[in-house]
JSON list of C-alpha atoms in Angstrom, two decimals:
[
{"chain": "A", "resi": 699, "resn": "MET", "atom": "CA", "xyz": [-11.08, 37.41, 59.63]},
{"chain": "A", "resi": 700, "resn": "LEU", "atom": "CA", "xyz": [-13.49, 34.22, 59.37]},
{"chain": "A", "resi": 701, "resn": "LEU", "atom": "CA", "xyz": [-15.38, 35.32, 56.72]},
{"chain": "A", "resi": 702, "resn": "GLU", "atom": "CA", "xyz": [-12.53, 36.61, 54.87]},
{"chain": "A", "resi": 703, "resn": "SER", "atom": "CA", "xyz": [-11.16, 33.53, 55.10]},
{"chain": "A", "resi": 704, "resn": "ILE", "atom": "CA", "xyz": [-14.21, 31.94, 53.65]},
{"chain": "A", "resi": 705, "resn": "ILE", "atom": "CA", "xyz": [-14.37, 34.05, 50.91]},
{"chain": "A", "resi": 706, "resn": "ALA", "atom": "CA", "xyz": [-11.05, 33.34, 50.25]},
{"chain": "A", "resi": 707, "resn": "ILE", "atom": "CA", "xyz": [-11.87, 29.54, 50.23]},
{"chain": "A", "resi": 708, "resn": "SER", "atom": "CA", "xyz": [-14.93, 29.93, 48.26]},
{"chain": "A", "resi": 709, "resn": "LEU", "atom": "CA", "xyz": [-13.27, 32.33, 45.11]},
{"chain": "A", "resi": 710, "resn": "ILE", "atom": "CA", "xyz": [-9.97, 29.60, 45.36]},
{"chain": "A", "resi": 711, "resn": "THR", "atom": "CA", "xyz": [-12.25, 26.47, 45.20]},
{"chain": "A", "resi": 712, "resn": "VAL", "atom": "CA", "xyz": [-14.35, 28.48, 41.68]},
{"chain": "A", "resi": 713, "resn": "ILE", "atom": "CA", "xyz": [-11.60, 29.30, 40.50]},
{"chain": "A", "resi": 714, "resn": "MET", "atom": "CA", "xyz": [-9.78, 25.78, 40.70]},
{"chain": "A", "resi": 715, "resn": "SER", "atom": "CA", "xyz": [-13.10, 24.42, 39.82]},
{"chain": "A", "resi": 716, "resn": "ALA", "atom": "CA", "xyz": [-13.00, 26.21, 36.35]},
{"chain": "A", "resi": 717, "resn": "ARG", "atom": "CA", "xyz": [-9.47, 25.16, 35.49]},
{"chain": "A", "resi": 718, "resn": "GLY", "atom": "CA", "xyz": [-10.08, 21.61, 36.29]},
{"chain": "A", "resi": 719, "resn": "VAL", "atom": "CA", "xyz": [-12.99, 21.74, 33.82]},
{"chain": "A", "resi": 720, "resn": "PHE", "atom": "CA", "xyz": [-10.31, 23.58, 31.77]},
{"chain": "A", "resi": 721, "resn": "PHE", "atom": "CA", "xyz": [-8.12, 20.64, 32.16]},
{"chain": "A", "resi": 722, "resn": "MET", "atom": "CA", "xyz": [-10.41, 17.50, 31.83]},
{"chain": "A", "resi": 723, "resn": "ASN", "atom": "CA", "xyz": [-11.94, 19.07, 28.00]},
{"chain": "A", "resi": 724, "resn": "THR", "atom": "CA", "xyz": [-8.42, 19.73, 27.48]},
{"chain": "A", "resi": 725, "resn": "VAL", "atom": "CA", "xyz": [-7.16, 15.48, 28.28]},
{"chain": "A", "resi": 726, "resn": "ALA", "atom": "CA", "xyz": [-10.24, 14.64, 26.17]},
{"chain": "A", "resi": 727, "resn": "SER", "atom": "CA", "xyz": [-10.10, 16.68, 23.07]},
{"chain": "A", "resi": 728, "resn": "ALA", "atom": "CA", "xyz": [-5.77, 15.41, 22.97]},
{"chain": "A", "resi": 729, "resn": "GLY", "atom": "CA", "xyz": [-7.35, 11.64, 23.46]},
{"chain": "A", "resi": 730, "resn": "HIS", "atom": "CA", "xyz": [-9.68, 12.58, 20.76]},
{"chain": "A", "resi": 731, "resn": "GLN", "atom": "CA", "xyz": [-6.98, 14.14, 18.13]},
{"chain": "A", "resi": 732, "resn": "ARG", "atom": "CA", "xyz": [-4.58, 11.15, 19.01]},
{"chain": "A", "resi": 733, "resn": "THR", "atom": "CA", "xyz": [-7.56, 8.29, 18.03]},
{"chain": "A", "resi": 734, "resn": "ARG", "atom": "CA", "xyz": [-8.44, 10.42, 15.15]},
{"chain": "A", "resi": 735, "resn": "ALA", "atom": "CA", "xyz": [-4.45, 10.37, 13.92]},
{"chain": "A", "resi": 736, "resn": "THR", "atom": "CA", "xyz": [-3.96, 6.80, 14.66]},
{"chain": "A", "resi": 737, "resn": "GLY", "atom": "CA", "xyz": [-6.80, 6.51, 12.43]},
{"chain": "A", "resi": 738, "resn": "ILE", "atom": "CA", "xyz": [-5.14, 8.56, 9.49]},
{"chain": "A", "resi": 739, "resn": "GLN", "atom": "CA", "xyz": [-2.40, 6.58, 9.84]},
{"chain": "A", "resi": 740, "resn": "VAL", "atom": "CA", "xyz": [-4.17, 2.56, 9.21]},
{"chain": "A", "resi": 741, "resn": "ALA", "atom": "CA", "xyz": [-5.54, 4.59, 6.67]},
{"chain": "A", "resi": 742, "resn": "ASP", "atom": "CA", "xyz": [-2.07, 5.71, 5.30]},
{"chain": "A", "resi": 743, "resn": "SER", "atom": "CA", "xyz": [-0.48, 2.77, 5.18]},
{"chain": "A", "resi": 744, "resn": "ILE", "atom": "CA", "xyz": [-3.35, 0.62, 3.85]},
{"chain": "A", "resi": 745, "resn": "VAL", "atom": "CA", "xyz": [-3.01, 2.98, 0.65]},
{"chain": "A", "resi": 746, "resn": "GLU", "atom": "CA", "xyz": [0.09, 2.86, 0.22]},
{"chain": "A", "resi": 747, "resn": "ASN", "atom": "CA", "xyz": [-0.48, -0.67, 0.31]},
{"chain": "A", "resi": 748, "resn": "LEU", "atom": "CA", "xyz": [-2.55, -0.70, -2.12]},
{"chain": "A", "resi": 749, "resn": "ARG", "atom": "CA", "xyz": [0.07, 1.29, -4.13]},
{"chain": "A", "resi": 750, "resn": "SER", "atom": "CA", "xyz": [2.53, -0.69, -4.31]},
{"chain": "A", "resi": 751, "resn": "HIS", "atom": "CA", "xyz": [0.24, -3.49, -5.87]},
{"chain": "A", "resi": 752, "resn": "ASP", "atom": "CA", "xyz": [-0.75, -3.77, -9.59]},
{"chain": "A", "resi": 753, "resn": "SER", "atom": "CA", "xyz": [-4.26, -3.22, -10.24]},
{"chain": "A", "resi": 754, "resn": "SER", "atom": "CA", "xyz": [-4.73, -6.82, -11.52]},
{"chain": "A", "resi": 755, "resn": "SER", "atom": "CA", "xyz": [-3.83, -8.43, -8.63]},
{"chain": "A", "resi": 756, "resn": "LEU", "atom": "CA", "xyz": [-6.10, -6.06, -6.05]},
{"chain": "A", "resi": 757, "resn": "VAL", "atom": "CA", "xyz": [-8.86, -7.15, -8.38]},
{"chain": "A", "resi": 758, "resn": "SER", "atom": "CA", "xyz": [-7.80, -10.72, -8.21]},
{"chain": "A", "resi": 759, "resn": "GLY", "atom": "CA", "xyz": [-10.41, -12.98, -6.13]},
{"chain": "A", "resi": 760, "resn": "ARG", "atom": "CA", "xyz": [-13.43, -10.31, -5.73]},
{"chain": "A", "resi": 761, "resn": "ASP", "atom": "CA", "xyz": [-16.48, -12.28, -6.83]},
{"chain": "A", "resi": 762, "resn": "ALA", "atom": "CA", "xyz": [-19.40, -10.38, -8.44]},
{"chain": "A", "resi": 763, "resn": "SER", "atom": "CA", "xyz": [-21.55, -11.22, -5.59]},
{"chain": "A", "resi": 764, "resn": "SER", "atom": "CA", "xyz": [-19.50, -10.02, -3.09]},
{"chain": "A", "resi": 765, "resn": "VAL", "atom": "CA", "xyz": [-18.38, -7.50, -4.25]},
{"chain": "A", "resi": 766, "resn": "THR", "atom": "CA", "xyz": [-22.09, -6.23, -5.49]},
{"chain": "A", "resi": 767, "resn": "THR", "atom": "CA", "xyz": [-23.54, -7.45, -1.86]},
{"chain": "A", "resi": 768, "resn": "GLN", "atom": "CA", "xyz": [-20.29, -5.26, -0.32]},
{"chain": "A", "resi": 769, "resn": "PHE", "atom": "CA", "xyz": [-21.87, -1.45, -2.55]},
{"chain": "A", "resi": 770, "resn": "ALA", "atom": "CA", "xyz": [-25.02, -2.50, -1.18]},
{"chain": "A", "resi": 771, "resn": "SER", "atom": "CA", "xyz": [-23.95, -2.62, 2.25]},
{"chain": "A", "resi": 772, "resn": "SER", "atom": "CA", "xyz": [-21.84, 0.81, 1.90]},
{"chain": "A", "resi": 773, "resn": "GLN", "atom": "CA", "xyz": [-25.50, 2.82, 1.88]},
{"chain": "A", "resi": 774, "resn": "ALA", "atom": "CA", "xyz": [-26.21, 2.05, 5.73]},
{"chain": "A", "resi": 775, "resn": "THR", "atom": "CA", "xyz": [-22.95, 2.61, 6.56]},
{"chain": "A", "resi": 776, "resn": "ALA", "atom": "CA", "xyz": [-20.39, 4.40, 5.01]},
{"chain": "A", "resi": 777, "resn": "ALA", "atom": "CA", "xyz": [-22.13, 7.21, 3.55]},
{"chain": "A", "resi": 778, "resn": "PRO", "atom": "CA", "xyz": [-19.35, 10.07, 2.95]},
{"chain": "A", "resi": 779, "resn": "ILE", "atom": "CA", "xyz": [-18.04, 7.61, 0.57]},
{"chain": "A", "resi": 780, "resn": "GLN", "atom": "CA", "xyz": [-21.36, 6.94, -1.52]},
{"chain": "A", "resi": 781, "resn": "ALA", "atom": "CA", "xyz": [-20.49, 9.92, -3.92]},
{"chain": "A", "resi": 782, "resn": "ALA", "atom": "CA", "xyz": [-17.17, 7.99, -4.87]},
{"chain": "A", "resi": 783, "resn": "LEU", "atom": "CA", "xyz": [-18.77, 4.30, -5.30]},
{"chain": "A", "resi": 784, "resn": "THR", "atom": "CA", "xyz": [-21.60, 6.03, -7.55]},
{"chain": "A", "resi": 785, "resn": "SER", "atom": "CA", "xyz": [-19.42, 7.44, -9.68]},
{"chain": "A", "resi": 786, "resn": "MET", "atom": "CA", "xyz": [-17.11, 4.07, -10.43]},
{"chain": "A", "resi": 787, "resn": "ASP", "atom": "CA", "xyz": [-17.71, 0.49, -11.87]},
{"chain": "A", "resi": 788, "resn": "GLN", "atom": "CA", "xyz": [-17.62, -2.37, -9.75]},
{"chain": "A", "resi": 789, "resn": "ALA", "atom": "CA", "xyz": [-14.13, -4.00, -9.97]},
{"chain": "A", "resi": 790, "resn": "VAL", "atom": "CA", "xyz": [-14.58, -8.09, -10.55]},
{"chain": "A", "resi": 791, "resn": "ASP", "atom": "CA", "xyz": [-12.70, -10.59, -10.61]},
{"chain": "A", "resi": 792, "resn": "ALA", "atom": "CA", "xyz": [-14.20, -12.55, -13.42]},
{"chain": "A", "resi": 793, "resn": "ASN", "atom": "CA", "xyz": [-12.60, -15.63, -12.67]},
{"chain": "A", "resi": 794, "resn": "ALA", "atom": "CA", "xyz": [-12.94, -15.36, -8.71]},
{"chain": "A", "resi": 795, "resn": "SER", "atom": "CA", "xyz": [-15.52, -18.72, -7.54]},
{"chain": "A", "resi": 796, "resn": "THR", "atom": "CA", "xyz": [-18.63, -16.90, -5.82]},
{"chain": "A", "resi": 797, "resn": "GLY", "atom": "CA", "xyz": [-18.30, -15.93, -1.99]},
{"chain": "A", "resi": 798, "resn": "ALA", "atom": "CA", "xyz": [-14.11, -15.52, -2.54]},
{"chain": "A", "resi": 799, "resn": "GLY", "atom": "CA", "xyz": [-14.43, -12.16, -1.81]},
{"chain": "A", "resi": 800, "resn": "SER", "atom": "CA", "xyz": [-13.74, -12.01, 2.10]},
{"chain": "A", "resi": 801, "resn": "SER", "atom": "CA", "xyz": [-10.48, -14.09, 1.42]},
{"chain": "A", "resi": 802, "resn": "ALA", "atom": "CA", "xyz": [-9.37, -11.83, -1.99]},
{"chain": "A", "resi": 803, "resn": "PHE", "atom": "CA", "xyz": [-5.95, -10.12, -1.12]},
{"chain": "A", "resi": 804, "resn": "VAL", "atom": "CA", "xyz": [-8.00, -6.64, -0.78]},
{"chain": "A", "resi": 805, "resn": "PRO", "atom": "CA", "xyz": [-10.87, -8.22, 0.81]},
{"chain": "A", "resi": 806, "resn": "THR", "atom": "CA", "xyz": [-14.96, -7.55, 0.14]},
{"chain": "A", "resi": 807, "resn": "THR", "atom": "CA", "xyz": [-15.66, -7.27, 3.85]},
{"chain": "A", "resi": 808, "resn": "GLY", "atom": "CA", "xyz": [-13.91, -5.29, 6.90]},
{"chain": "A", "resi": 809, "resn": "LYS", "atom": "CA", "xyz": [-11.51, -6.39, 8.76]},
{"chain": "A", "resi": 810, "resn": "PRO", "atom": "CA", "xyz": [-10.25, -4.96, 11.92]},
{"chain": "A", "resi": 811, "resn": "GLN", "atom": "CA", "xyz": [-7.29, -3.49, 12.98]},
{"chain": "A", "resi": 812, "resn": "THR", "atom": "CA", "xyz": [-6.14, -2.53, 16.44]},
{"chain": "A", "resi": 813, "resn": "GLN", "atom": "CA", "xyz": [-3.56, -0.16, 17.39]},
{"chain": "A", "resi": 814, "resn": "GLY", "atom": "CA", "xyz": [-3.47, 0.34, 20.76]},
{"chain": "A", "resi": 815, "resn": "THR", "atom": "CA", "xyz": [-6.52, 0.33, 22.79]},
{"chain": "A", "resi": 816, "resn": "VAL", "atom": "CA", "xyz": [-8.67, 0.93, 19.39]},
{"chain": "A", "resi": 817, "resn": "THR", "atom": "CA", "xyz": [-10.43, -0.91, 16.94]},
{"chain": "A", "resi": 818, "resn": "TYR", "atom": "CA", "xyz": [-11.24, 0.24, 13.21]},
{"chain": "A", "resi": 819, "resn": "THR", "atom": "CA", "xyz": [-12.56, -1.77, 10.84]},
{"chain": "A", "resi": 820, "resn": "VAL", "atom": "CA", "xyz": [-10.89, -1.05, 7.67]},
{"chain": "A", "resi": 821, "resn": "ASN", "atom": "CA", "xyz": [-13.16, -1.69, 3.93]},
{"chain": "A", "resi": 822, "resn": "GLN", "atom": "CA", "xyz": [-11.44, -1.35, 1.39]},
{"chain": "A", "resi": 823, "resn": "TYR", "atom": "CA", "xyz": [-13.69, -0.45, -1.93]},
{"chain": "A", "resi": 824, "resn": "LEU", "atom": "CA", "xyz": [-12.19, -1.15, -5.45]},
{"chain": "A", "resi": 825, "resn": "GLY", "atom": "CA", "xyz": [-13.91, -0.05, -8.90]},
{"chain": "A", "resi": 826, "resn": "TRP", "atom": "CA", "xyz": [-13.09, 1.18, -12.06]},
{"chain": "A", "resi": 827, "resn": "CYS", "atom": "CA", "xyz": [-13.58, 4.64, -12.97]},
{"chain": "A", "resi": 828, "resn": "TYR", "atom": "CA", "xyz": [-12.90, 6.45, -16.96]},
{"chain": "A", "resi": 829, "resn": "ILE", "atom": "CA", "xyz": [-11.60, 10.52, -17.57]},
{"chain": "A", "resi": 830, "resn": "PRO", "atom": "CA", "xyz": [-12.90, 10.95, -21.60]},
{"chain": "A", "resi": 831, "resn": "THR", "atom": "CA", "xyz": [-9.38, 12.09, -23.07]},
{"chain": "A", "resi": 832, "resn": "SER", "atom": "CA", "xyz": [-11.13, 14.68, -25.28]},
{"chain": "A", "resi": 833, "resn": "GLY", "atom": "CA", "xyz": [-13.23, 17.80, -23.61]},
{"chain": "A", "resi": 834, "resn": "SER", "atom": "CA", "xyz": [-12.64, 19.66, -20.38]},
{"chain": "A", "resi": 835, "resn": "SER", "atom": "CA", "xyz": [-13.68, 17.14, -18.07]},
{"chain": "A", "resi": 836, "resn": "THR", "atom": "CA", "xyz": [-11.36, 15.54, -15.33]},
{"chain": "A", "resi": 837, "resn": "ASN", "atom": "CA", "xyz": [-14.06, 13.96, -13.56]},
{"chain": "A", "resi": 838, "resn": "CYS", "atom": "CA", "xyz": [-14.04, 9.94, -13.56]},
{"chain": "A", "resi": 839, "resn": "VAL", "atom": "CA", "xyz": [-17.15, 9.05, -13.74]},
{"chain": "A", "resi": 840, "resn": "LYS", "atom": "CA", "xyz": [-18.59, 5.40, -14.63]},
{"chain": "A", "resi": 841, "resn": "SER", "atom": "CA", "xyz": [-18.20, 3.32, -18.14]},
{"chain": "A", "resi": 842, "resn": "SER", "atom": "CA", "xyz": [-21.77, 4.26, -19.67]},
{"chain": "A", "resi": 843, "resn": "GLN", "atom": "CA", "xyz": [-21.36, 8.31, -19.31]},
{"chain": "A", "resi": 844, "resn": "ILE", "atom": "CA", "xyz": [-18.25, 8.23, -21.67]},
{"chain": "A", "resi": 845, "resn": "ALA", "atom": "CA", "xyz": [-19.86, 7.63, -25.56]},
{"chain": "A", "resi": 846, "resn": "ASN", "atom": "CA", "xyz": [-19.26, 4.68, -27.83]},
{"chain": "A", "resi": 847, "resn": "GLY", "atom": "CA", "xyz": [-16.13, 4.57, -29.13]},
{"chain": "A", "resi": 848, "resn": "ALA", "atom": "CA", "xyz": [-14.42, 7.61, -27.25]},
{"chain": "A", "resi": 849, "resn": "SER", "atom": "CA", "xyz": [-10.60, 7.55, -26.35]},
{"chain": "A", "resi": 850, "resn": "LYS", "atom": "CA", "xyz": [-10.29, 7.71, -22.28]},
{"chain": "A", "resi": 851, "resn": "ILE", "atom": "CA", "xyz": [-7.97, 6.86, -19.38]},
{"chain": "A", "resi": 852, "resn": "THR", "atom": "CA", "xyz": [-9.20, 3.96, -17.22]},
{"chain": "A", "resi": 853, "resn": "TYR", "atom": "CA", "xyz": [-7.97, 4.09, -13.60]},
{"chain": "A", "resi": 854, "resn": "LEU", "atom": "CA", "xyz": [-8.72, 1.44, -10.68]},
{"chain": "A", "resi": 855, "resn": "ARG", "atom": "CA", "xyz": [-9.93, 3.76, -7.63]},
{"chain": "A", "resi": 856, "resn": "ALA", "atom": "CA", "xyz": [-9.78, 2.05, -4.04]}
]
């Protein structure tokens, strides 16, 4: 009788331990998904804010020096966006004073945004890209990749 009780308790312990590990993994996964969903909401709100303004106000205050520094620093910190950055010309305000980029409407430095207990750093890049009106290409490219004198559609990519 004692042996049967020990075996039963051991089986219950093993089964409950396995269920406990499954439960803990589920809780950790749910937390990760919640953090990811919040990050996506932050990004969506930034994009919607950008869409609500005209291109001249978005570029305003972004001096060439600050934008160049921003694009250069992205090579180490933002590998997933490198393809987009290399396919566009930097959007700069020719009238902006040097160093004004960090206080521009669309800043050239990352800005922290806290949601709950998580702080995200929002980096916003702006660049001009072009699609030739003739031909079958629909890829947005730098102006240097468009033939001289060719007509093109201009986009401000954020």
